[in-house]
Tab-separated table of C-alpha atoms in Angstrom:
chain	number	residue	atom	x	y	z
A	23	UNK	CA	4.971	15.355	30.519
A	24	UNK	CA	4.397	11.806	31.536
A	25	UNK	CA	5.235	8.386	30.261
A	26	UNK	CA	2.454	7.276	27.925
A	27	UNK	CA	1.715	4.289	25.795
A	28	UNK	CA	0.828	5.145	22.187
A	29	UNK	CA	-1.041	3.102	19.574
A	30	UNK	CA	-0.263	3.774	15.915
A	31	UNK	CA	-2.315	2.930	12.843
A	32	UNK	CA	-0.028	2.625	9.814
A	33	UNK	CA	-0.339	2.207	6.083
A	34	UNK	CA	2.592	1.010	3.958
A	35	UNK	CA	3.649	-0.194	0.543
A	36	UNK	CA	5.510	-3.457	1.284
A	37	UNK	CA	7.217	-3.710	-2.117
A	38	UNK	CA	10.653	-2.544	-1.063
A	39	UNK	CA	10.667	-3.866	2.492
A	40	UNK	CA	11.783	-7.239	3.832
A	41	UNK	CA	8.456	-7.499	5.611
A	42	UNK	CA	7.324	-5.908	8.894
A	43	UNK	CA	9.556	-7.677	11.420
A	44	UNK	CA	13.067	-6.411	12.245
A	45	UNK	CA	15.726	-8.920	11.401
A	46	UNK	CA	19.378	-8.766	12.379
A	47	UNK	CA	21.255	-11.552	10.575
A	48	UNK	CA	24.348	-12.531	12.638
A	49	UNK	CA	26.598	-12.033	9.623
A	50	UNK	CA	25.825	-9.069	7.388
A	51	UNK	CA	23.874	-5.861	7.466
A	52	UNK	CA	20.383	-5.718	8.911
A	53	UNK	CA	17.567	-5.876	6.358
A	54	UNK	CA	15.260	-2.905	5.688
A	55	UNK	CA	11.944	-3.662	7.394
A	56	UNK	CA	8.850	-1.537	8.166
A	57	UNK	CA	9.277	-2.083	11.907
A	58	UNK	CA	12.931	-1.023	11.666
A	59	UNK	CA	12.357	2.238	9.791
A	60	UNK	CA	9.296	3.090	11.920
A	61	UNK	CA	11.078	2.338	15.230
A	62	UNK	CA	13.925	4.670	14.222
A	63	UNK	CA	11.552	7.436	13.047
A	64	UNK	CA	9.601	7.245	16.305
A	65	UNK	CA	12.793	7.165	18.375
A	66	UNK	CA	14.200	10.290	16.663
A	67	UNK	CA	10.826	12.033	17.015
A	68	UNK	CA	10.457	11.479	20.740
A	69	UNK	CA	14.204	11.835	21.380
A	70	UNK	CA	14.723	8.430	22.989
A	71	UNK	CA	15.036	4.849	21.774
A	72	UNK	CA	11.696	2.960	21.807
A	73	UNK	CA	10.500	-0.598	21.699
A	74	UNK	CA	7.903	-0.806	18.947
A	75	UNK	CA	5.645	-3.856	18.731
A	76	UNK	CA	3.412	-4.569	15.698
A	77	UNK	CA	0.204	-6.584	15.615
A	78	UNK	CA	0.924	-8.501	12.446
A	79	UNK	CA	4.176	-9.777	10.986
A	80	UNK	CA	3.493	-9.143	7.324
A	81	UNK	CA	5.808	-10.827	4.865
A	82	UNK	CA	8.084	-9.224	2.251
A	83	UNK	CA	5.924	-7.554	-0.402
A	84	UNK	CA	2.712	-7.593	1.647
A	85	UNK	CA	0.960	-4.208	2.084
A	86	UNK	CA	-1.018	-2.653	4.904
A	87	UNK	CA	-3.620	0.037	5.233
A	88	UNK	CA	-4.282	-0.607	8.923
A	89	UNK	CA	-1.330	-2.232	10.637
A	90	UNK	CA	-1.246	-1.462	14.336
A	91	UNK	CA	1.856	-0.884	16.509
A	92	UNK	CA	2.485	0.412	20.044
A	93	UNK	CA	5.332	2.033	21.952
A	94	UNK	CA	5.861	3.678	25.306
A	95	UNK	CA	7.637	7.059	25.594
A	96	UNK	CA	7.714	10.447	27.234
A	97	UNK	CA	7.380	13.390	24.844
A	98	UNK	CA	6.346	17.070	24.804
A	99	UNK	CA	4.912	16.776	21.325
A	100	UNK	CA	1.120	17.180	21.492
A	101	UNK	CA	-0.822	14.073	20.554
A	102	UNK	CA	-2.463	15.748	17.508
A	103	UNK	CA	0.955	16.572	15.979
A	104	UNK	CA	2.683	13.258	16.654
A	105	UNK	CA	1.576	11.528	13.445
A	106	UNK	CA	2.924	14.283	11.188
A	107	UNK	CA	6.102	14.599	13.284
A	108	UNK	CA	6.784	10.863	12.737
A	109	UNK	CA	5.741	10.978	9.081
A	110	UNK	CA	8.209	13.783	8.376
A	111	UNK	CA	10.966	11.256	9.158
A	112	UNK	CA	9.564	8.525	6.887
A	113	UNK	CA	9.682	8.034	3.132
A	114	UNK	CA	6.373	8.117	1.261
A	115	UNK	CA	6.193	4.337	1.444
A	116	UNK	CA	4.953	4.484	5.068
A	117	UNK	CA	2.271	6.693	6.529
A	118	UNK	CA	1.206	6.900	10.187
A	119	UNK	CA	-2.511	7.477	9.884
A	120	UNK	CA	-3.531	7.792	13.555
A	121	UNK	CA	-1.947	8.032	17.007
A	122	UNK	CA	-3.893	7.376	20.174
A	123	UNK	CA	-3.007	7.162	23.873
A	124	UNK	CA	-3.867	3.695	25.268
A	125	UNK	CA	-3.573	1.867	28.585
A	126	UNK	CA	-0.034	1.189	29.788
A	127	UNK	CA	-0.651	-2.555	29.351
A	128	UNK	CA	-1.918	-2.344	25.788
A	129	UNK	CA	-0.553	-5.257	23.664
A	130	UNK	CA	-1.214	-4.927	19.950
A	131	UNK	CA	-0.947	-8.706	19.397
A	132	UNK	CA	-2.817	-10.115	22.407
A	133	UNK	CA	-5.500	-7.443	22.520
A	134	UNK	CA	-6.496	-7.681	18.804
A	135	UNK	CA	-10.127	-8.822	18.457
A	136	UNK	CA	-10.267	-9.170	14.674
A	137	UNK	CA	-8.396	-8.334	11.474
A	138	UNK	CA	-9.353	-8.032	7.852
A	139	UNK	CA	-7.190	-8.894	4.825
A	140	UNK	CA	-7.862	-8.326	1.155
A	141	UNK	CA	-6.258	-10.405	-1.633
A	142	UNK	CA	-6.398	-8.635	-5.035
A	143	UNK	CA	-6.428	-10.762	-8.164
A	144	UNK	CA	-5.949	-9.043	-11.564
A	145	UNK	CA	-8.239	-11.229	-13.637
A	146	UNK	CA	-7.769	-10.319	-17.252
A	147	UNK	CA	-6.113	-11.460	-20.468
A	148	UNK	CA	-3.664	-8.549	-20.350
A	149	UNK	CA	-0.973	-7.880	-17.780
A	150	UNK	CA	-1.464	-5.380	-14.973
A	151	UNK	CA	0.711	-2.263	-15.395
A	152	UNK	CA	-0.171	0.504	-12.925
A	153	UNK	CA	-1.270	-1.969	-10.198
A	154	UNK	CA	1.440	-4.593	-10.830
A	155	UNK	CA	2.995	-4.390	-7.322
A	156	UNK	CA	-0.425	-4.855	-5.671
A	157	UNK	CA	-2.055	-7.755	-7.497
A	158	UNK	CA	-1.663	-11.359	-8.483
A	159	UNK	CA	-2.302	-11.918	-12.133
A	160	UNK	CA	-4.668	-14.723	-13.030
A	161	UNK	CA	-5.137	-15.068	-16.830
A	162	UNK	CA	-7.979	-17.631	-16.528
A	163	UNK	CA	-11.686	-16.962	-16.155
A	164	UNK	CA	-12.746	-17.413	-12.554
A	165	UNK	CA	-16.178	-18.779	-11.584
A	166	UNK	CA	-17.236	-16.217	-9.010
A	167	UNK	CA	-20.335	-18.213	-7.925
A	168	UNK	CA	-18.253	-21.294	-7.033
A	169	UNK	CA	-15.665	-19.128	-5.251
A	170	UNK	CA	-18.428	-17.398	-3.222
A	171	UNK	CA	-19.799	-20.821	-2.218
A	172	UNK	CA	-16.300	-21.986	-1.114
A	173	UNK	CA	-15.623	-18.681	0.692
A	174	UNK	CA	-18.831	-19.045	2.727
A	175	UNK	CA	-17.688	-22.493	3.859
A	176	UNK	CA	-14.614	-20.890	5.549
A	177	UNK	CA	-16.787	-18.766	7.862
A	178	UNK	CA	-16.987	-19.980	11.470
A	179	UNK	CA	-14.696	-21.762	13.893
A	180	UNK	CA	-12.579	-24.395	12.117
A	181	UNK	CA	-9.261	-26.145	12.307
A	182	UNK	CA	-7.233	-24.371	9.606
A	183	UNK	CA	-4.236	-26.726	9.793
A	184	UNK	CA	-4.464	-27.414	6.021
A	185	UNK	CA	-4.194	-23.651	5.368
A	186	UNK	CA	-1.010	-22.962	7.367
A	187	UNK	CA	2.541	-23.361	6.157
A	188	UNK	CA	5.008	-25.098	8.390
A	189	UNK	CA	6.657	-22.818	10.856
A	190	UNK	CA	3.524	-21.235	12.219
A	191	UNK	CA	4.665	-22.221	15.729
A	192	UNK	CA	1.146	-21.953	17.233
A	193	UNK	CA	-0.250	-24.376	19.736
A	194	UNK	CA	-3.608	-24.603	18.073
A	195	UNK	CA	-4.598	-24.193	14.427
A	196	UNK	CA	-8.234	-23.535	15.300
A	197	UNK	CA	-9.305	-20.006	14.239
A	198	UNK	CA	-12.659	-18.234	13.686
A	199	UNK	CA	-13.267	-16.573	10.354
A	200	UNK	CA	-15.982	-13.908	10.776
A	201	UNK	CA	-16.537	-13.212	7.078
A	202	UNK	CA	-15.157	-14.300	3.757
A	203	UNK	CA	-16.506	-12.898	0.504
A	204	UNK	CA	-15.674	-12.198	-3.164
A	205	UNK	CA	-15.790	-8.641	-4.473
A	206	UNK	CA	-15.486	-7.369	-8.009
A	207	UNK	CA	-14.666	-3.608	-8.017
A	208	UNK	CA	-16.722	-1.896	-10.699
A	209	UNK	CA	-13.868	0.050	-12.298
A	210	UNK	CA	-11.023	-2.474	-12.305
A	211	UNK	CA	-10.577	-5.900	-13.999
A	212	UNK	CA	-10.057	-7.415	-10.547
A	213	UNK	CA	-11.518	-10.001	-8.205
A	214	UNK	CA	-10.886	-9.581	-4.485
A	215	UNK	CA	-11.001	-12.100	-1.651
A	216	UNK	CA	-11.890	-10.278	1.542
A	217	UNK	CA	-11.525	-12.169	4.797
A	218	UNK	CA	-11.823	-11.186	8.446
A	219	UNK	CA	-11.316	-13.261	11.569
A	220	UNK	CA	-9.982	-13.439	15.096
A	221	UNK	CA	-6.519	-14.527	13.988
A	222	UNK	CA	-4.590	-15.958	11.035
A	223	UNK	CA	-1.947	-18.641	10.788
A	224	UNK	CA	1.317	-18.278	8.819
A	225	UNK	CA	0.420	-17.675	5.102
A	226	UNK	CA	-3.210	-18.623	5.861
A	227	UNK	CA	-4.782	-15.890	3.625
A	228	UNK	CA	-2.454	-16.615	0.740
A	229	UNK	CA	-3.176	-20.353	0.912
A	230	UNK	CA	-6.912	-19.698	1.167
A	231	UNK	CA	-6.637	-17.392	-1.887
A	232	UNK	CA	-4.710	-20.108	-3.764
A	233	UNK	CA	-7.408	-22.628	-2.871
A	234	UNK	CA	-10.244	-20.367	-3.908
A	235	UNK	CA	-8.522	-19.788	-7.262
A	236	UNK	CA	-8.380	-23.555	-7.845
A	237	UNK	CA	-12.128	-23.594	-7.164
A	238	UNK	CA	-12.673	-20.578	-9.423
A	239	UNK	CA	-10.774	-22.280	-12.267
A	240	UNK	CA	-13.008	-25.343	-11.945
A	241	UNK	CA	-10.252	-27.658	-10.813
A	242	UNK	CA	-11.831	-28.395	-7.420
A	243	UNK	CA	-15.473	-28.261	-6.197
A	244	UNK	CA	-16.498	-25.667	-3.594
A	245	UNK	CA	-16.908	-28.347	-0.931
A	246	UNK	CA	-13.208	-29.136	-1.039
A	247	UNK	CA	-13.045	-26.662	1.843
A	248	UNK	CA	-14.888	-29.147	4.092
A	249	UNK	CA	-12.595	-31.990	2.978
A	250	UNK	CA	-9.539	-29.846	3.768
A	251	UNK	CA	-10.827	-29.041	7.261
A	252	UNK	CA	-11.028	-32.776	7.939
A	253	UNK	CA	-7.744	-33.673	6.213
A	254	UNK	CA	-5.682	-31.049	8.129
A	255	UNK	CA	-3.001	-31.587	5.428
A	256	UNK	CA	-1.258	-28.516	3.952
A	257	UNK	CA	-0.239	-30.543	0.881
A	258	UNK	CA	-3.891	-30.989	-0.143
A	259	UNK	CA	-4.755	-27.268	-0.171
A	260	UNK	CA	-4.006	-24.825	-3.005
A	261	UNK	CA	-0.727	-23.020	-3.537
A	262	UNK	CA	0.440	-20.064	-1.488
A	263	UNK	CA	-0.295	-17.152	-3.802
A	264	UNK	CA	2.441	-14.423	-4.089
A	265	UNK	CA	2.698	-11.740	-1.399
A	266	UNK	CA	2.086	-8.549	-3.441
A	267	UNK	CA	-1.671	-9.283	-3.789
A	268	UNK	CA	-2.166	-9.224	-0.040
A	269	UNK	CA	-3.118	-6.186	2.061
A	270	UNK	CA	-3.838	-5.987	5.816
A	271	UNK	CA	-6.844	-3.664	5.870
A	272	UNK	CA	-7.655	-3.180	9.541
A	273	UNK	CA	-7.337	-4.547	13.065
A	274	UNK	CA	-10.002	-4.034	15.670
A	275	UNK	CA	-9.442	-3.888	19.426
B	21	UNK	CA	4.995	-12.435	-45.978
B	22	UNK	CA	4.356	-8.861	-47.030
B	23	UNK	CA	5.150	-5.398	-45.727
B	24	UNK	CA	2.336	-4.340	-43.431
B	25	UNK	CA	1.574	-1.355	-41.271
B	26	UNK	CA	0.717	-2.214	-37.613
B	27	UNK	CA	-1.193	-0.238	-35.063
B	28	UNK	CA	-0.367	-0.897	-31.362
B	29	UNK	CA	-2.399	-0.084	-28.310
B	30	UNK	CA	-0.110	0.247	-25.305
B	31	UNK	CA	-0.399	0.641	-21.520
B	32	UNK	CA	2.501	1.909	-19.450
B	33	UNK	CA	3.574	3.148	-16.014
B	34	UNK	CA	5.348	6.360	-16.811
B	35	UNK	CA	7.086	6.674	-13.414
B	36	UNK	CA	10.558	5.562	-14.450
B	37	UNK	CA	10.516	6.937	-18.013
B	38	UNK	CA	11.563	10.312	-19.346
B	39	UNK	CA	8.189	10.492	-21.114
B	40	UNK	CA	7.144	8.934	-24.392
B	41	UNK	CA	9.260	10.727	-26.928
B	42	UNK	CA	12.818	9.499	-27.763
B	43	UNK	CA	15.457	12.071	-26.924
B	44	UNK	CA	19.073	11.939	-27.899
B	45	UNK	CA	20.916	14.759	-26.122
B	46	UNK	CA	24.011	15.799	-28.198
B	47	UNK	CA	26.314	15.357	-25.160
B	48	UNK	CA	25.567	12.392	-22.941
B	49	UNK	CA	23.670	9.121	-23.060
B	50	UNK	CA	20.169	8.953	-24.482
B	51	UNK	CA	17.365	8.992	-21.942
B	52	UNK	CA	15.111	6.039	-21.252
B	53	UNK	CA	11.741	6.721	-22.934
B	54	UNK	CA	8.717	4.543	-23.653
B	55	UNK	CA	9.060	5.104	-27.391
B	56	UNK	CA	12.773	4.125	-27.191
B	57	UNK	CA	12.268	0.798	-25.349
B	58	UNK	CA	9.199	-0.073	-27.441
B	59	UNK	CA	10.934	0.711	-30.733
B	60	UNK	CA	13.841	-1.555	-29.759
B	61	UNK	CA	11.536	-4.382	-28.570
B	62	UNK	CA	9.530	-4.198	-31.812
B	63	UNK	CA	12.756	-4.090	-33.900
B	64	UNK	CA	14.155	-7.200	-32.232
B	65	UNK	CA	10.827	-8.973	-32.519
B	66	UNK	CA	10.425	-8.415	-36.273
B	67	UNK	CA	14.211	-8.712	-36.936
B	68	UNK	CA	14.661	-5.300	-38.514
B	69	UNK	CA	14.878	-1.710	-37.315
B	70	UNK	CA	11.540	0.104	-37.330
B	71	UNK	CA	10.274	3.646	-37.202
B	72	UNK	CA	7.692	3.839	-34.451
B	73	UNK	CA	5.376	6.837	-34.195
B	74	UNK	CA	3.179	7.480	-31.162
B	75	UNK	CA	-0.050	9.429	-31.066
B	76	UNK	CA	0.613	11.402	-27.873
B	77	UNK	CA	3.900	12.725	-26.467
B	78	UNK	CA	3.192	12.061	-22.812
B	79	UNK	CA	5.534	13.766	-20.340
B	80	UNK	CA	7.829	12.237	-17.757
B	81	UNK	CA	5.726	10.503	-15.058
B	82	UNK	CA	2.484	10.502	-17.110
B	83	UNK	CA	0.814	7.090	-17.529
B	84	UNK	CA	-1.152	5.503	-20.362
B	85	UNK	CA	-3.753	2.745	-20.672
B	86	UNK	CA	-4.436	3.382	-24.358
B	87	UNK	CA	-1.505	5.064	-26.061
B	88	UNK	CA	-1.414	4.289	-29.806
B	89	UNK	CA	1.660	3.760	-31.988
B	90	UNK	CA	2.339	2.515	-35.507
B	91	UNK	CA	5.173	0.946	-37.433
B	92	UNK	CA	5.745	-0.695	-40.812
B	93	UNK	CA	7.519	-4.044	-41.089
B	94	UNK	CA	7.658	-7.446	-42.703
B	95	UNK	CA	7.397	-10.414	-40.339
B	96	UNK	CA	6.439	-14.105	-40.333
B	97	UNK	CA	5.003	-13.818	-36.804
B	98	UNK	CA	1.192	-14.246	-36.949
B	99	UNK	CA	-0.804	-11.203	-36.010
B	100	UNK	CA	-2.347	-12.903	-32.949
B	101	UNK	CA	1.086	-13.643	-31.483
B	102	UNK	CA	2.731	-10.336	-32.171
B	103	UNK	CA	1.632	-8.606	-28.936
B	104	UNK	CA	3.027	-11.377	-26.662
B	105	UNK	CA	6.164	-11.597	-28.769
B	106	UNK	CA	6.831	-7.905	-28.263
B	107	UNK	CA	5.802	-8.029	-24.569
B	108	UNK	CA	8.301	-10.782	-23.893
B	109	UNK	CA	11.029	-8.198	-24.685
B	110	UNK	CA	9.590	-5.495	-22.389
B	111	UNK	CA	9.715	-4.974	-18.646
B	112	UNK	CA	6.408	-5.151	-16.737
B	113	UNK	CA	6.154	-1.364	-16.931
B	114	UNK	CA	4.917	-1.509	-20.525
B	115	UNK	CA	2.256	-3.764	-22.019
B	116	UNK	CA	1.199	-3.995	-25.674
B	117	UNK	CA	-2.532	-4.651	-25.334
B	118	UNK	CA	-3.549	-4.972	-28.981
B	119	UNK	CA	-1.967	-5.233	-32.437
B	120	UNK	CA	-3.963	-4.587	-35.618
B	121	UNK	CA	-3.087	-4.322	-39.298
B	122	UNK	CA	-3.987	-0.873	-40.688
B	123	UNK	CA	-3.756	0.964	-44.039
B	124	UNK	CA	-0.291	1.704	-45.257
B	125	UNK	CA	-0.961	5.416	-44.784
B	126	UNK	CA	-2.133	5.212	-41.192
B	127	UNK	CA	-0.790	8.124	-39.121
B	128	UNK	CA	-1.499	7.790	-35.350
B	129	UNK	CA	-1.278	11.546	-34.810
B	130	UNK	CA	-3.180	12.949	-37.826
B	131	UNK	CA	-5.835	10.222	-37.917
B	132	UNK	CA	-6.779	10.453	-34.231
B	133	UNK	CA	-10.426	11.518	-33.868
B	134	UNK	CA	-10.587	11.852	-30.053
B	135	UNK	CA	-8.683	11.096	-26.844
B	136	UNK	CA	-9.607	10.699	-23.240
B	137	UNK	CA	-7.461	11.593	-20.261
B	138	UNK	CA	-8.087	11.074	-16.537
B	139	UNK	CA	-6.487	13.130	-13.766
B	140	UNK	CA	-6.556	11.383	-10.383
B	141	UNK	CA	-6.632	13.497	-7.199
B	142	UNK	CA	-6.112	11.794	-3.845
B	143	UNK	CA	-8.454	13.916	-1.774
B	144	UNK	CA	-7.877	13.039	1.891
B	145	UNK	CA	-6.233	14.196	5.035
B	146	UNK	CA	-3.737	11.337	4.919
B	147	UNK	CA	-1.065	10.710	2.343
B	148	UNK	CA	-1.527	8.163	-0.474
B	149	UNK	CA	0.694	5.139	-0.070
B	150	UNK	CA	-0.121	2.371	-2.529
B	151	UNK	CA	-1.231	4.803	-5.200
B	152	UNK	CA	1.362	7.488	-4.645
B	153	UNK	CA	2.918	7.317	-8.132
B	154	UNK	CA	-0.560	7.698	-9.764
B	155	UNK	CA	-2.220	10.553	-7.949
B	156	UNK	CA	-1.883	14.171	-6.981
B	157	UNK	CA	-2.468	14.715	-3.288
B	158	UNK	CA	-4.910	17.523	-2.356
B	159	UNK	CA	-5.376	17.814	1.407
B	160	UNK	CA	-8.214	20.274	1.157
B	161	UNK	CA	-11.931	19.577	0.793
B	162	UNK	CA	-13.050	20.023	-2.790
B	163	UNK	CA	-16.509	21.353	-3.757
B	164	UNK	CA	-17.547	18.724	-6.339
B	165	UNK	CA	-20.664	20.713	-7.398
B	166	UNK	CA	-18.651	23.794	-8.269
B	167	UNK	CA	-16.023	21.681	-10.076
B	168	UNK	CA	-18.767	19.927	-12.096
B	169	UNK	CA	-20.199	23.301	-13.086
B	170	UNK	CA	-16.746	24.546	-14.174
B	171	UNK	CA	-16.018	21.243	-16.028
B	172	UNK	CA	-19.206	21.576	-18.005
B	173	UNK	CA	-18.159	25.011	-19.201
B	174	UNK	CA	-15.060	23.472	-20.840
B	175	UNK	CA	-17.216	21.352	-23.176
B	176	UNK	CA	-17.477	22.539	-26.735
B	177	UNK	CA	-15.239	24.390	-29.197
B	178	UNK	CA	-13.182	27.032	-27.475
B	179	UNK	CA	-9.853	28.858	-27.640
B	180	UNK	CA	-7.806	27.082	-24.956
B	181	UNK	CA	-4.821	29.531	-25.144
B	182	UNK	CA	-5.084	30.187	-21.358
B	183	UNK	CA	-4.742	26.437	-20.796
B	184	UNK	CA	-1.562	25.786	-22.745
B	185	UNK	CA	2.047	26.242	-21.576
B	186	UNK	CA	4.455	28.080	-23.844
B	187	UNK	CA	6.156	25.813	-26.320
B	188	UNK	CA	3.000	24.137	-27.655
B	189	UNK	CA	4.135	25.159	-31.177
B	190	UNK	CA	0.604	24.845	-32.580
B	191	UNK	CA	-0.865	27.235	-35.166
B	192	UNK	CA	-4.207	27.388	-33.458
B	193	UNK	CA	-5.182	26.983	-29.795
B	194	UNK	CA	-8.821	26.231	-30.666
B	195	UNK	CA	-9.852	22.738	-29.621
B	196	UNK	CA	-13.097	20.886	-29.036
B	197	UNK	CA	-13.708	19.231	-25.685
B	198	UNK	CA	-16.355	16.484	-26.100
B	199	UNK	CA	-16.852	15.770	-22.403
B	200	UNK	CA	-15.453	16.869	-19.088
B	201	UNK	CA	-16.763	15.454	-15.825
B	202	UNK	CA	-15.885	14.795	-12.195
B	203	UNK	CA	-16.018	11.188	-10.885
B	204	UNK	CA	-15.603	9.907	-7.352
B	205	UNK	CA	-14.723	6.167	-7.341
B	206	UNK	CA	-16.745	4.422	-4.666
B	207	UNK	CA	-13.846	2.535	-3.097
B	208	UNK	CA	-11.060	5.126	-3.078
B	209	UNK	CA	-10.662	8.540	-1.406
B	210	UNK	CA	-10.220	10.101	-4.807
B	211	UNK	CA	-11.714	12.631	-7.183
B	212	UNK	CA	-11.089	12.241	-10.909
B	213	UNK	CA	-11.263	14.777	-13.695
B	214	UNK	CA	-12.170	12.904	-16.884
B	215	UNK	CA	-11.856	14.849	-20.160
B	216	UNK	CA	-12.133	13.857	-23.806
B	217	UNK	CA	-11.688	15.917	-26.942
B	218	UNK	CA	-10.378	16.138	-30.485
B	219	UNK	CA	-6.932	17.264	-29.392
B	220	UNK	CA	-5.027	18.744	-26.444
B	221	UNK	CA	-2.387	21.499	-26.190
B	222	UNK	CA	0.828	21.128	-24.208
B	223	UNK	CA	0.008	20.574	-20.536
B	224	UNK	CA	-3.630	21.410	-21.252
B	225	UNK	CA	-5.131	18.664	-19.058
B	226	UNK	CA	-2.814	19.395	-16.133
B	227	UNK	CA	-3.613	23.137	-16.305
B	228	UNK	CA	-7.364	22.401	-16.538
B	229	UNK	CA	-6.973	20.134	-13.539
B	230	UNK	CA	-5.114	22.884	-11.657
B	231	UNK	CA	-7.830	25.383	-12.507
B	232	UNK	CA	-10.651	23.041	-11.451
B	233	UNK	CA	-8.895	22.449	-8.113
B	234	UNK	CA	-8.824	26.258	-7.541
B	235	UNK	CA	-12.592	26.206	-8.172
B	236	UNK	CA	-13.031	23.153	-5.912
B	237	UNK	CA	-11.155	24.933	-3.092
B	238	UNK	CA	-13.498	27.959	-3.412
B	239	UNK	CA	-10.735	30.310	-4.591
B	240	UNK	CA	-12.388	31.026	-7.944
B	241	UNK	CA	-15.997	30.837	-9.136
B	242	UNK	CA	-17.008	28.213	-11.716
B	243	UNK	CA	-17.511	30.887	-14.407
B	244	UNK	CA	-13.782	31.765	-14.261
B	245	UNK	CA	-13.584	29.306	-17.204
B	246	UNK	CA	-15.490	31.733	-19.426
B	247	UNK	CA	-13.245	34.578	-18.313
B	248	UNK	CA	-10.145	32.516	-19.120
B	249	UNK	CA	-11.427	31.725	-22.623
B	250	UNK	CA	-11.700	35.427	-23.292
B	251	UNK	CA	-8.431	36.378	-21.594
B	252	UNK	CA	-6.330	33.829	-23.534
B	253	UNK	CA	-3.670	34.381	-20.848
B	254	UNK	CA	-1.844	31.386	-19.378
B	255	UNK	CA	-0.847	33.406	-16.274
B	256	UNK	CA	-4.485	33.780	-15.264
B	257	UNK	CA	-5.322	30.035	-15.221
B	258	UNK	CA	-4.501	27.625	-12.440
B	259	UNK	CA	-1.180	25.840	-11.861
B	260	UNK	CA	0.064	22.900	-13.931
B	261	UNK	CA	-0.609	19.983	-11.636
B	262	UNK	CA	2.146	17.306	-11.341
B	263	UNK	CA	2.422	14.624	-14.049
B	264	UNK	CA	1.859	11.450	-11.997
B	265	UNK	CA	-1.898	12.104	-11.621
B	266	UNK	CA	-2.403	12.031	-15.376
B	267	UNK	CA	-3.299	8.959	-17.513
B	268	UNK	CA	-4.075	8.786	-21.204
B	269	UNK	CA	-7.001	6.408	-21.289
B	270	UNK	CA	-7.848	5.929	-24.941
B	271	UNK	CA	-7.539	7.284	-28.483
B	272	UNK	CA	-10.238	6.746	-31.067
B	273	UNK	CA	-9.697	6.611	-34.841
């Protein structure tokens, strides 16, 4: 038995959580967060309190299929049983999908090479029912060709200042988007915006989704993206679409 | 303004309902059912109490994309606005998708020609998270070829006595299955059993799904279906799979 650092891959339904990040308001009870319930489940499993750091601070209502977190602990539980041991202490809203042993210095935030998000738009004249906590409902027809054109303009290294809400607290707003594309799943009345990159600013994917929907509705031309890169003005980009359409799909190291 | 009979097509998430059918226990409060909330919403919309009859008595937890119901009323609301008027009085768990005027004698149960159900199986070594209220989780590998063989044997006119739970209260257990097939959606770790026919006995789809899973796991050969038709014994068929995997997709008239 030795002290080891563990990397977790986690899926969760963000609907009933106040986001990923633990919050302890000075007056009042602490809010229920994914990090909070997971840290407690891991601590009880390994029999000692742990520090648990996540790669991405997803907002209230945002989902994940591939969030990554890390903790350091000493435990007799074999590696192959650790995921189910932790899962047995979690509700069915959170699922630890993989546990790996990593270098003692592994930092899930700093070491992340790229991430992929998916924004799901229910694009139909009727309301979503079964998927309602996982999609944004857009009643209007969307021009997929124009959206694909605009999405392609986001690829590459750019200054995404226009696509970040205040409070991002980052020194630079330059990021590299590796891919951005539009998908229409064959069996659902949905349109998805799939985007991967080396890092994302606060609300960046939801603002990009809001901007692409403006393009899809014909309000703005596809080359508004280039204008927004130059303007660097949040007020000129599209609205921040609601959180429930967003899902963190994977993080690569 | 004249008295008209209306046919509704309805989608709902059955998770938080005690099934379709209104129930009024002699001692205690009435249970929340889809029929109950829909009947009240329609009554308030048209300004008079209505009788509302549904085609299919779905169980607690079972979902629908194409349930059908009918009521007779007199209203000034134009036909094209009736669905949104009713929807404005419903939570986002229920959505009236279409309203049509039908013959005064229209009976949603008797006049139904065929129905289609889908049973969704989450077939993976990890738990479902985002879809957990809409799938049955099967951890084991399923042999799709054997299941497809067994599914094909269900097609046609047969005595489905072995596939009905006690309490079906029907004179005959002979039904015609028009189609039964296995689908694997490309973007989900799921296997679906899709079945259509002229009518279904109590729990018939969930017992068929339970039987096909036994075949898929290699416990029974595909021709067990023929044996079950002859045996007419519920105890020899597979288990009744849980309700949340089941969805009523459409009803044709």
